[in-house]
Short mmCIF file of C-alpha atoms in Angstrom, two decimals:
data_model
loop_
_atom_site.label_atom_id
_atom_site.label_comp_id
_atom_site.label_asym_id
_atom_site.label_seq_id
_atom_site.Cartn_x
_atom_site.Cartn_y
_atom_site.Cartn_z
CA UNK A 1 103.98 278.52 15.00
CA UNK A 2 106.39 281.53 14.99
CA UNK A 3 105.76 284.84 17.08
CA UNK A 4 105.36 288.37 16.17
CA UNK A 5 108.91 288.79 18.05
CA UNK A 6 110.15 286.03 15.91
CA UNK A 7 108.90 287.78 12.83
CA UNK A 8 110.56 290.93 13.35
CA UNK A 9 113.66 289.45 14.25
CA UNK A 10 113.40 287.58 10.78
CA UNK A 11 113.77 290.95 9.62
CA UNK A 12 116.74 292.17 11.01
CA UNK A 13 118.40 288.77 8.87
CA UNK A 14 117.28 289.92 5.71
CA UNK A 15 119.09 292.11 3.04
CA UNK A 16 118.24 295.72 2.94
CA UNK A 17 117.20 297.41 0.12
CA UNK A 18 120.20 298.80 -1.50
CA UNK A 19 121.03 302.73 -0.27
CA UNK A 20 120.67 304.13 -4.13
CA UNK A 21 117.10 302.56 -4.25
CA UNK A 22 116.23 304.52 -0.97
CA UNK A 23 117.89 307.68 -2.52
CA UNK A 24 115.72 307.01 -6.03
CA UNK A 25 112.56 306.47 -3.98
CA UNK A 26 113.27 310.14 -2.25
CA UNK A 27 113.59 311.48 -5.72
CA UNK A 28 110.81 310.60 -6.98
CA UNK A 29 108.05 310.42 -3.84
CA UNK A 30 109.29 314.45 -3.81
CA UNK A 31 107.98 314.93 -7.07
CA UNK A 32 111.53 315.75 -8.48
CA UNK A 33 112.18 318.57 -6.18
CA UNK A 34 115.40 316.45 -4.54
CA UNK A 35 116.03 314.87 -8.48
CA UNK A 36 119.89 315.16 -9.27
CA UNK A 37 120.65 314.42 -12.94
CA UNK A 38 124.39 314.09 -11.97
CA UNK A 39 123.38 311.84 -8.50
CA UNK A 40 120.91 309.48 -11.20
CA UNK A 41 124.12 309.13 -13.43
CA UNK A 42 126.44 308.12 -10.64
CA UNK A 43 123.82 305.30 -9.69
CA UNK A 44 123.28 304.50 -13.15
CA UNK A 45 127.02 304.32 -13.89
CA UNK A 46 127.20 301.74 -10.78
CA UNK A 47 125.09 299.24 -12.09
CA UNK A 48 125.34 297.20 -15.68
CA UNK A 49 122.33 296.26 -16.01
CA UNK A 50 120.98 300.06 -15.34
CA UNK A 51 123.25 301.32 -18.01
CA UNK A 52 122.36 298.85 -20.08
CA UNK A 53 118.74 299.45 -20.39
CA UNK A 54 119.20 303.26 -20.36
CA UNK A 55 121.11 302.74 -23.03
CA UNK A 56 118.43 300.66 -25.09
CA UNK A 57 115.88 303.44 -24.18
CA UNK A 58 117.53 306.50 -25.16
CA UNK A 59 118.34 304.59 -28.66
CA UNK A 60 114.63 303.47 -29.02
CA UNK A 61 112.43 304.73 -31.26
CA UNK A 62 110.15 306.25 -28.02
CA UNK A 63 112.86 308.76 -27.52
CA UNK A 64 113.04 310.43 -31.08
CA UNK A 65 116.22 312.58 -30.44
CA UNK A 66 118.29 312.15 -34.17
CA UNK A 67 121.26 309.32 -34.17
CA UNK A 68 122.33 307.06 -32.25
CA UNK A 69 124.45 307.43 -28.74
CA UNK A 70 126.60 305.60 -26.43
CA UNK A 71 126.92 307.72 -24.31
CA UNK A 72 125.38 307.48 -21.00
CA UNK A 73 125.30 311.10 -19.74
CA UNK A 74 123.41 312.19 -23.44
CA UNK A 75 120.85 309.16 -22.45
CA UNK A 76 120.44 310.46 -19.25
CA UNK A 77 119.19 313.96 -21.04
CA UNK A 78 117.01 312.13 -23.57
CA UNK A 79 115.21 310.08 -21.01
CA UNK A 80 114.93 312.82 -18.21
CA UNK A 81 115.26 312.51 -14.78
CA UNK A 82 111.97 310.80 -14.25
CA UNK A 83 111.84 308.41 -16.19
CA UNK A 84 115.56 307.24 -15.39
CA UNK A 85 114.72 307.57 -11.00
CA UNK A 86 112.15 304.67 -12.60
CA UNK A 87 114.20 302.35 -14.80
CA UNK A 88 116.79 302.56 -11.85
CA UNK A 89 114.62 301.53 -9.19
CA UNK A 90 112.46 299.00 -11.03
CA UNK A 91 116.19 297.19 -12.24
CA UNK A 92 116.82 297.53 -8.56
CA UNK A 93 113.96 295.99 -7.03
CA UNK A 94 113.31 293.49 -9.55
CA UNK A 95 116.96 292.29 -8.81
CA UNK A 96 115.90 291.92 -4.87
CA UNK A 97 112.41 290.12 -5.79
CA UNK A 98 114.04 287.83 -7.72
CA UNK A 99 114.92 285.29 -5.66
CA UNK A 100 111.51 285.57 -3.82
CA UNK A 101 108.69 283.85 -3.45
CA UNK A 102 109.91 280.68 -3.24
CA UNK A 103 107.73 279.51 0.04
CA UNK A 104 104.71 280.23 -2.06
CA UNK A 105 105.63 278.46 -4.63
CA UNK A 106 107.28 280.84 -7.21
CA UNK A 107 109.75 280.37 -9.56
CA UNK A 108 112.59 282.61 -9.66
CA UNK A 109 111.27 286.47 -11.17
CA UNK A 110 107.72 285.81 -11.08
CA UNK A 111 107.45 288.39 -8.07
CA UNK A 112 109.79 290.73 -10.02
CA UNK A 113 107.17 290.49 -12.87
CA UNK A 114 104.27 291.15 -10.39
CA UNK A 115 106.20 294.08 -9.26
CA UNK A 116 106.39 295.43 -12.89
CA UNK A 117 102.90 295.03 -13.89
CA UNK A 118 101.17 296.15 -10.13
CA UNK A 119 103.42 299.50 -10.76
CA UNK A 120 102.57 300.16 -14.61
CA UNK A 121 98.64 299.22 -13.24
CA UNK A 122 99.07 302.00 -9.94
CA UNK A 123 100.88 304.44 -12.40
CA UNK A 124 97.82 304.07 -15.04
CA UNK A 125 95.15 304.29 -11.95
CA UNK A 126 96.69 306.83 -10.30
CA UNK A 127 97.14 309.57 -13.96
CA UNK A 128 93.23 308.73 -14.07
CA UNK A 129 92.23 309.60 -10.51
CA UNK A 130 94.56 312.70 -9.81
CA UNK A 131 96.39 311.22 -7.48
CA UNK A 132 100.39 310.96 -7.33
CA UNK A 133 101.47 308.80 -9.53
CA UNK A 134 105.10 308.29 -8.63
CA UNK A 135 103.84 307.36 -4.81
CA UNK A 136 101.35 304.80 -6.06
CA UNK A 137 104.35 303.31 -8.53
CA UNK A 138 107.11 302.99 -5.86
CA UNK A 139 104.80 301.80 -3.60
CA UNK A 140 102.99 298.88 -6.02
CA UNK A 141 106.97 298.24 -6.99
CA UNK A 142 107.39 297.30 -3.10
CA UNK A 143 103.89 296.08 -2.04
CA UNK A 144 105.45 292.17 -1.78
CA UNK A 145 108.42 292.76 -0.34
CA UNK A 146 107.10 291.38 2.70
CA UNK A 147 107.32 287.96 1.29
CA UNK A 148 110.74 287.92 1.70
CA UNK A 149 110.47 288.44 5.02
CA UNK A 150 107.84 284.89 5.14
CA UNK A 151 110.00 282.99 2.81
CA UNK A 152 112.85 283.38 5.81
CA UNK A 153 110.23 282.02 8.52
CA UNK A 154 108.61 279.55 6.12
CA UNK A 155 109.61 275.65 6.18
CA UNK A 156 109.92 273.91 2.84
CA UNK A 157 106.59 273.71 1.67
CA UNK A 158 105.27 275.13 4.68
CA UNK A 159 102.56 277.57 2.74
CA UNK A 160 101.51 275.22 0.23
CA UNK A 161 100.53 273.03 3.05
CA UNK A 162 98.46 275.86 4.76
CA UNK A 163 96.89 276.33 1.17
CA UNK A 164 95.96 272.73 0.54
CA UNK A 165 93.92 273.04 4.14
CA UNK A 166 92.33 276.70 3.54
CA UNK A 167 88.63 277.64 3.46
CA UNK A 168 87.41 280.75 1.97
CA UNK A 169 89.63 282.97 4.14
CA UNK A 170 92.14 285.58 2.93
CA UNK A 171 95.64 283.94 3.15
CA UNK A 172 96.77 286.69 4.86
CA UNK A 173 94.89 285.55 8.12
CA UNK A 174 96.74 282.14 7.54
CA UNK A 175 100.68 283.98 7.58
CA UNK A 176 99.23 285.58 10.87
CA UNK A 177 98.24 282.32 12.56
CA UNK A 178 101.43 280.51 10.90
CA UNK A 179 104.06 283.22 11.68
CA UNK A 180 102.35 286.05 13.99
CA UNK A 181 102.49 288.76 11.01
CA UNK A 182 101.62 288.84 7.26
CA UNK A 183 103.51 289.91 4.08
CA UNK A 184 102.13 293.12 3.80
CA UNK A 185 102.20 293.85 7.62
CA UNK A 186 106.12 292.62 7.42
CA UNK A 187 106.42 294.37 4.06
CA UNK A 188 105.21 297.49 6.07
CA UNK A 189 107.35 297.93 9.18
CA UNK A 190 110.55 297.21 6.14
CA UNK A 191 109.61 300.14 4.16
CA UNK A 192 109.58 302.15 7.57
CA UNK A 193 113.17 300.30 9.17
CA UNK A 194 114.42 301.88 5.54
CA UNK A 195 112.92 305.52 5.95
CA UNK A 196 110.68 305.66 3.43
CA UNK A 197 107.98 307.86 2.78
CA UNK A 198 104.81 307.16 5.31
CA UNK A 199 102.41 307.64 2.45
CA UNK A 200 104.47 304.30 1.00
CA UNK A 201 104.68 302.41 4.13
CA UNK A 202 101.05 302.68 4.89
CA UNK A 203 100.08 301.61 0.81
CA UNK A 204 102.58 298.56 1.21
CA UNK A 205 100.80 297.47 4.88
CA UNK A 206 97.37 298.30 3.91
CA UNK A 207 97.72 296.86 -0.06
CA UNK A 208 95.50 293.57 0.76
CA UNK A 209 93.38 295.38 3.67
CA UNK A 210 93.12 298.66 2.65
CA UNK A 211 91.62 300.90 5.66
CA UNK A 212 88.62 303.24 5.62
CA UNK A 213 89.33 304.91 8.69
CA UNK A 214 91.65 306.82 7.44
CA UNK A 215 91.22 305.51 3.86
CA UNK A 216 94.02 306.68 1.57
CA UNK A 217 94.00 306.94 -1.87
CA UNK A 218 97.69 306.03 -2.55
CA UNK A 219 96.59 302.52 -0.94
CA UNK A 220 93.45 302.20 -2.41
CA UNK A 221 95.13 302.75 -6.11
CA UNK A 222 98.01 300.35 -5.21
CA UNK A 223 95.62 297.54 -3.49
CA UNK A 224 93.69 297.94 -7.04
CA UNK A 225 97.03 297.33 -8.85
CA UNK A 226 97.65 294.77 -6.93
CA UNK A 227 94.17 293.27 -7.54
CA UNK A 228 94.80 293.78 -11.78
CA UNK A 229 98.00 292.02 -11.20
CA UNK A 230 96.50 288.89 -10.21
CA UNK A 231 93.68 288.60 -12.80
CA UNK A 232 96.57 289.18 -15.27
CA UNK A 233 98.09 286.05 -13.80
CA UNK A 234 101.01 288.02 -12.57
CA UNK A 235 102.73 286.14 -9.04
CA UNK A 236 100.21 283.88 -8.30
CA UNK A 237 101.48 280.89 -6.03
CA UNK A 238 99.76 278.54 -3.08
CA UNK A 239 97.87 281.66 -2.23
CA UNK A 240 96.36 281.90 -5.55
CA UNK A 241 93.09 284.43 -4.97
CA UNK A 242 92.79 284.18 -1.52
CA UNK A 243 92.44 288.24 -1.53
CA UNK A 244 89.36 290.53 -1.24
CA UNK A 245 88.73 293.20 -3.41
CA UNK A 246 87.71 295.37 -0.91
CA UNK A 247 84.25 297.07 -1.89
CA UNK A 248 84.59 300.34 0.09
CA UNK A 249 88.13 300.73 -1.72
CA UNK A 250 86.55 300.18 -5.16
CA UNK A 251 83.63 302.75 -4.27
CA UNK A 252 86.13 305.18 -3.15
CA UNK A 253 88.23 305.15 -6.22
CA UNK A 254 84.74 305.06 -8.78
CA UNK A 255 86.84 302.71 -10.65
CA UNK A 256 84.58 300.09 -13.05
CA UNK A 257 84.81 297.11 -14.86
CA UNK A 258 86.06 298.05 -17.95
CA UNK A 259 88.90 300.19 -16.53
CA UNK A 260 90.64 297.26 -14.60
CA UNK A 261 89.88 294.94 -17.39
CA UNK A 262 91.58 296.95 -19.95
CA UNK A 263 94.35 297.46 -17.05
CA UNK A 264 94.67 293.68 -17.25
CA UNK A 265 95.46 293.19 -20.46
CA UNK A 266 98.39 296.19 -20.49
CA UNK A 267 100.01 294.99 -17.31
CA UNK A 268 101.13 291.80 -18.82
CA UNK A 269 103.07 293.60 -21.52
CA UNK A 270 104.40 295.77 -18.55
CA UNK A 271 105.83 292.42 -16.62
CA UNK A 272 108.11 291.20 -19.38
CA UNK A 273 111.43 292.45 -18.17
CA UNK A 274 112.45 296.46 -18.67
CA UNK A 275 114.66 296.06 -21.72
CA UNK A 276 112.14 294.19 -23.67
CA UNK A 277 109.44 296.14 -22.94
CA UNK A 278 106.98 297.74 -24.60
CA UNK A 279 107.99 301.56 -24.42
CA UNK A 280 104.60 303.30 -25.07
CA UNK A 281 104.52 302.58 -21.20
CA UNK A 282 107.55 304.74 -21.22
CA UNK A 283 107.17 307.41 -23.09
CA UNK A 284 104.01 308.89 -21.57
CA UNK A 285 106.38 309.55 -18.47
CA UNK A 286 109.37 310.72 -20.12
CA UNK B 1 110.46 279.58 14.22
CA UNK B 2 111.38 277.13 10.91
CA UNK B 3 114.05 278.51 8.02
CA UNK B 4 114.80 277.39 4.88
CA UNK B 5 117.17 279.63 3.43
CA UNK B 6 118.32 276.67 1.36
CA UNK B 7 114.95 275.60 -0.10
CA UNK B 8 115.63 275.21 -3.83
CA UNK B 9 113.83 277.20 -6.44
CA UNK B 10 111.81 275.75 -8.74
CA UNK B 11 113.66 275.60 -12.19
CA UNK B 12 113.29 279.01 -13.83
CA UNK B 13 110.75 278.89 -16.16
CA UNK B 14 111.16 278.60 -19.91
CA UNK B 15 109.18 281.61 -22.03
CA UNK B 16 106.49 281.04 -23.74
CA UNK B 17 106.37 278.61 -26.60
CA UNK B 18 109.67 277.44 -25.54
CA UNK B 19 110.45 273.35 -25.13
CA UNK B 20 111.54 272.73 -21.51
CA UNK B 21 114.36 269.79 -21.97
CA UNK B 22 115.08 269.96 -18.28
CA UNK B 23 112.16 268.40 -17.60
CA UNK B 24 111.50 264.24 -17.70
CA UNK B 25 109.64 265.31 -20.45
CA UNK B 26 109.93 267.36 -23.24
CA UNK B 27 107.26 270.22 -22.45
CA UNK B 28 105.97 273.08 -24.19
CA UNK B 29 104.99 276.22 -22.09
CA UNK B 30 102.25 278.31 -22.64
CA UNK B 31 101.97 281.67 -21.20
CA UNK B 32 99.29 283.98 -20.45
CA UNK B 33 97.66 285.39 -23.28
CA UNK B 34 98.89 282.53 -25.41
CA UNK B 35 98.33 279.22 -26.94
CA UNK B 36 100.21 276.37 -28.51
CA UNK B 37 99.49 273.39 -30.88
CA UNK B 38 101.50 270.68 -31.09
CA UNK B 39 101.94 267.38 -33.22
CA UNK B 40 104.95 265.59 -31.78
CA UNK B 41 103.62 262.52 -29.12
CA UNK B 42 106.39 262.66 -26.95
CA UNK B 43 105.65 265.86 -25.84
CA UNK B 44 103.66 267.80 -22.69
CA UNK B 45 102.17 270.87 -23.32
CA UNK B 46 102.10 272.79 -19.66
CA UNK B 47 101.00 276.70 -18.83
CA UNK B 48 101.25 277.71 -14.74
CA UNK B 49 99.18 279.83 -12.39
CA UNK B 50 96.05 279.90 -13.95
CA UNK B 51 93.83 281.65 -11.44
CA UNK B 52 91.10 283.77 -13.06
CA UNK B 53 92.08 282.55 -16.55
CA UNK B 54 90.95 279.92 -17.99
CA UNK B 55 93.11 277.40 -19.65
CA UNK B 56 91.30 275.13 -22.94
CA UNK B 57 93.17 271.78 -23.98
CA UNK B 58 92.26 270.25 -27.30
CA UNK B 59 93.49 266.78 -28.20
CA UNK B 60 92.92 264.14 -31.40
CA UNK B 61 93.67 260.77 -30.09
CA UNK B 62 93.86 259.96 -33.40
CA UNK B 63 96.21 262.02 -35.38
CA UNK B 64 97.98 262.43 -31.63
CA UNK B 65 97.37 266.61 -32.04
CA UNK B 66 96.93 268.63 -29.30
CA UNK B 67 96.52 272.44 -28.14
CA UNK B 68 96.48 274.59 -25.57
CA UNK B 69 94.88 278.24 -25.06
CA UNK B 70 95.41 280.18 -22.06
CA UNK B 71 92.99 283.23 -22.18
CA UNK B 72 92.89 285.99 -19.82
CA UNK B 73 89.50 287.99 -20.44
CA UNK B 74 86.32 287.33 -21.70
CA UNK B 75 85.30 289.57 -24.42
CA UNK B 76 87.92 291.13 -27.08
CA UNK B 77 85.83 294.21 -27.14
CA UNK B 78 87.46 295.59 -24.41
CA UNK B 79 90.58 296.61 -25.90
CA UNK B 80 90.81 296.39 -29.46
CA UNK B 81 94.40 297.23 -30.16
CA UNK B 82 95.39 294.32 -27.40
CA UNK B 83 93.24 291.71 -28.99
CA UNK B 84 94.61 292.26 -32.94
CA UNK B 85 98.05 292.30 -31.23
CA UNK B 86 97.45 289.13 -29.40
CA UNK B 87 94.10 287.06 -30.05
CA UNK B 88 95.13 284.62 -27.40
CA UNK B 89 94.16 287.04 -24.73
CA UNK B 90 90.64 286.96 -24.70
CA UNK B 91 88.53 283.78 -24.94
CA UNK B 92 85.29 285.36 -27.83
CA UNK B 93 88.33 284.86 -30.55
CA UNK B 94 91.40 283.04 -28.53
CA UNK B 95 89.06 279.69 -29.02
CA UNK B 96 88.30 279.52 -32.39
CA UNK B 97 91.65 280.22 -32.90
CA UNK B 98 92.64 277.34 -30.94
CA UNK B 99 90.45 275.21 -33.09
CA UNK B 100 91.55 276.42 -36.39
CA UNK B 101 94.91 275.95 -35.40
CA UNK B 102 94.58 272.21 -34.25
CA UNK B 103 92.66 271.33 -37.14
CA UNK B 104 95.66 272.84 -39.41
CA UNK B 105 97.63 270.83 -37.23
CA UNK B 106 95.87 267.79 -38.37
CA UNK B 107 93.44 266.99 -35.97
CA UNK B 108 89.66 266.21 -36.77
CA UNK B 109 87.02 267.92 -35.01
CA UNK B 110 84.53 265.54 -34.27
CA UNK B 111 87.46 263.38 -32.68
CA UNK B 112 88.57 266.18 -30.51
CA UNK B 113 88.45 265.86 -26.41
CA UNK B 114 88.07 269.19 -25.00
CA UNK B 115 89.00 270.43 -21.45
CA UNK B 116 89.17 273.60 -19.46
CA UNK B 117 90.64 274.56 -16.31
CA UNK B 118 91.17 277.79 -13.76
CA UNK B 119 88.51 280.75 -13.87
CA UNK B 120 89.12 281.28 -10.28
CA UNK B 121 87.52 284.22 -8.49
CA UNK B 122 89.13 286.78 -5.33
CA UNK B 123 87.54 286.14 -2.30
CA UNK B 124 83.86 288.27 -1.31
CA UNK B 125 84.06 289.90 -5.12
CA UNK B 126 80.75 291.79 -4.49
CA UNK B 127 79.71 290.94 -8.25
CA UNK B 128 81.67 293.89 -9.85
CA UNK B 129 84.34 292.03 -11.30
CA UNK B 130 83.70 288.12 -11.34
CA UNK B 131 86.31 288.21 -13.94
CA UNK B 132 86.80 284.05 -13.34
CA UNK B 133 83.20 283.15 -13.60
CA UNK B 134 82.64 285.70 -16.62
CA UNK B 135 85.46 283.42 -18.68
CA UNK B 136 83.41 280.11 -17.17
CA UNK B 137 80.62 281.38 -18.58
CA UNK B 138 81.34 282.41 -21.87
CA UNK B 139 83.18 279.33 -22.15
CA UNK B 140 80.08 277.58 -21.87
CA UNK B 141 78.63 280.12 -24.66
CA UNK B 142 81.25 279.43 -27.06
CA UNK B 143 80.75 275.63 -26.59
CA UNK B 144 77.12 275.89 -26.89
CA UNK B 145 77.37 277.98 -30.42
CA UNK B 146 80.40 275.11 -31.77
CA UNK B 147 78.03 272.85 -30.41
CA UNK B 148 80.89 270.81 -28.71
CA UNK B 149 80.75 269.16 -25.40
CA UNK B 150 83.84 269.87 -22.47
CA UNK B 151 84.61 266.15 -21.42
CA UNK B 152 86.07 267.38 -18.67
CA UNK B 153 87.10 270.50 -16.57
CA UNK B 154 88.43 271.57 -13.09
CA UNK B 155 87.00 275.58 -12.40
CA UNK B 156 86.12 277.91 -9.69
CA UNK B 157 87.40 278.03 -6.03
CA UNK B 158 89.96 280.41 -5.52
CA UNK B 159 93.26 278.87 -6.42
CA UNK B 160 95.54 278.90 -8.60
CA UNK B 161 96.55 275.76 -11.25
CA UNK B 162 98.94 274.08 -13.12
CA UNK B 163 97.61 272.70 -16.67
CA UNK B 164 98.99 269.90 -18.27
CA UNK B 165 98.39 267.82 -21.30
CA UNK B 166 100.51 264.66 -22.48
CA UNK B 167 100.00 263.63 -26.09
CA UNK B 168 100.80 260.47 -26.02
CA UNK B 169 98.16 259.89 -24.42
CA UNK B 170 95.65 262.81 -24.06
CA UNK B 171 96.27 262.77 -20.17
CA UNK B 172 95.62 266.17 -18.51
CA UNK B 173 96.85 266.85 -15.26
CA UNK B 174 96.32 269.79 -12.84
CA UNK B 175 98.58 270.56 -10.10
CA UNK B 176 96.57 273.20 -7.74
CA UNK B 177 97.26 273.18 -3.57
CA UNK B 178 100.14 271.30 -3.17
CA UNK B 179 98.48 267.72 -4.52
CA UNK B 180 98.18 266.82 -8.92
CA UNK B 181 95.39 264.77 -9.71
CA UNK B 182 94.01 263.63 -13.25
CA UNK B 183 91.51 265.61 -14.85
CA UNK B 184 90.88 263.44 -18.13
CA UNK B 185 90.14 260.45 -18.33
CA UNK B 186 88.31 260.44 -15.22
#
């Protein structure tokens, strides 16, 4: 049974989230105020698979401009700076999920996928309820990353043990007991090693357990997301649907059954990967 | 404190519909929101982490036909555009379609062994949602109408499962917490 010591210490071993996704995180939690078309094409310029899928989207038929281009600094203008600070980030930390998950049982992307469709679900949520919608994406984007953290301190089939043997209690109290800190606790004090937002560090701690004293909306939309995410079938390992849907969260958010349910079947579109995806998700933030 | 940086991955998974020839056996996947029918004997058909969907096998011992639905929702009515796109989705038209398709296939109805798994359910849902047991049940509704009879499934709880039917031999398997155990024939 590992500490909290050794738990934090895990995550000083683990790789940090590259420097351009922290700067495209400040872009967009500022609501574009600190958004540099010229600093988006540098990062985009950086990365293949970026430019690639910019590329694709400027070309598609969601962005109507007339003809074709190939060039990357007239996609940057047809996409706008929004909407690029996006398809950056998710290609960026879809590329760091991919390889996790594999204590609980994943296979390689599924958490990338989860990512995907939990943002596109907090993005959708979030338009609805007036409440920022480019907080409640970054932070559904990041809510697991945490689990890297646990698949560092897991053994091989460590988790899937703990699930064979668990009751009806959230999994998260069986990472505390097993490694003295759970994924979204873990997934919490990583957002705030890398400086991010507090708004987004207290969504990604409080995404399973979202609190009521103070409650805040950015977690209650992204711990909703994450709830959609599931029922779409989207990351679900050993710990299957050992999560609550917390009631007070629900209440505060007025959200009802036909809402998430209709949310459920659009965030499994949203999960195939960026370049394939449907871009009516797309356009209504371009 | 245990590490296992150099625990392997599972394979990555094939898409959907796609036959997975690393595997001892051939194996056709089917994702969510999706189904599959198949009439070749020396093939699986497989679909992963079913938690509050609900995966329906159909299999002719017989002409050696099988299928496999995995449905997400309940009711189509919920989002129209979603459920022309992709019928598979939701189970009030994903299961007849199932059906049709097997029979197409070459598979006779009255021989057909039907079996569901998953419709799992998050932990203290206060009744808002129930999104798992609101697929069990109209499951059961669908059955009732077809008149048919489910020889077999595996539902509830709160985890998630692995679905898979062999048809050489009609064997269903479900892989759920770590152990696989037989679901048909008992």
């Amino acid at each position: 049974m590992a500490t909290l010591n050794d738990a934090l210490a895990t995550l000083d071993t683990l790789p940090a989230l590259p420097t351009t996704s922290i700067q495209l995180v400040g872009m967009l939690a500022s609501g574009g105020r600190e958004a540099d078309l010229r600093e988006i094409e540098a990062i985009i310029r950086h990365d293949e698979s970026i430019a690639a899928t910019v590329l694709k989207l400027a070309n598609s038929a969601a962005f109507s401009s007339p003809g074709r281009t190939f060039s990357l600094g007239e996609s940057v203008r047809r996409l706008g700076s929004r909407t690029l600070c996006r398809i950056a980030l998710e290609t960026q930390v879809s590329g760091t999920l991919a390889n996790a998950g594999r204590s609980y049982g994943l296979r390689r992307g599924s958490l990338s996928q989860c990512a995907a469709g939990g943002a596109l679900a907090a993005d959708t949520l979030a338009r609805r309820h007036r409440i920022d919608p480019e907080l409640c994406f970054v932070a559904a984007l990041l809510r697991d990353i945490g689990k890297l953290a646990i698949d560092a301190l897991a053994g091989p089939e460590a988790l899937e043990q703990i699930a064979a043997q668990a009751d009806a209690r959230p999994f998260l109290a069986y990472e505390r007991e097993a490694f003295g800190a759970d994924h979204a606790e873990l997934g919490g004090i990583l957002c705030e090693r890398w400086g991010l937002p507090s708004e987004i560090c207290g969504a990604v701690r409080g995404h399973h357990e979202p609190p009521s004293h103070p409650a805040s909306a950015v977690t209650d939309i992204v711990h909703a997301a994450d709830c959609v995410a599931r029922w779409a079938g989207l990351g679900l390992g050993c710990d299957g649907l050992l999560y609550v849907f917390d009631s007070a969260a629900r209440e505060r958010l007025h959200t009802t059954r036909d809402e998430l349910e209709a949310l459920v079947a659009d965030v499994l579109s949203a999960s195939t990967p960026q370049a394939t995806r449907d871009l009516h998700s797309l356009r209504s933030t371009a | 404190m245990s590490r296992s940086p150099s625990l392997p991955f599972k394979n990555d998974p094939p898409r959907a519909g796609e036959i997975d020839r690393g595997a001892a056996r051939d194996k056709v996947v089917v994702g969510v929101a999706d189904l599959a029918v198949v009439r070749d004997a020396t093939k699986s058909i497989v679909t992963y982490a079913l938690g509050s969907c609900i995966g329906v096998t159909v299999y002719d011992p017989v002409a050696k036909v099988g299928g496999m639905l995995h449905f997400m929702l309940p009711e189509s009515t919920v989002n129209a555009e979603k459920a022309l796109a992709n019928p598979a989705m939701f189970a009030d038209i994903g299961v007849p379609l199932l059906f049709q398709k097997v029979i197409e296939a070459g598979a006779r109805r009255e021989r057909l062994i039907v079996c569901a798994a998953g419709g799992a359910e998050v932990l203290a849902d206060d009744g808002h949602f129930r999104i798992g047991s609101r697929n069990r049940t109209i499951l059961r509704k669908i059955f009732w109408k077809q008149n048919l009879l489910l020889a077999a499934d595996d539902t509830g709880g709160q985890h998630s499962r692995t679905l898979t039917l062999r048809l050489a031999d009609g064997v269903i398997n479900i892989r759920a917490q770590g152990k696989e155990t037989q679901l048909w024939p008992h």
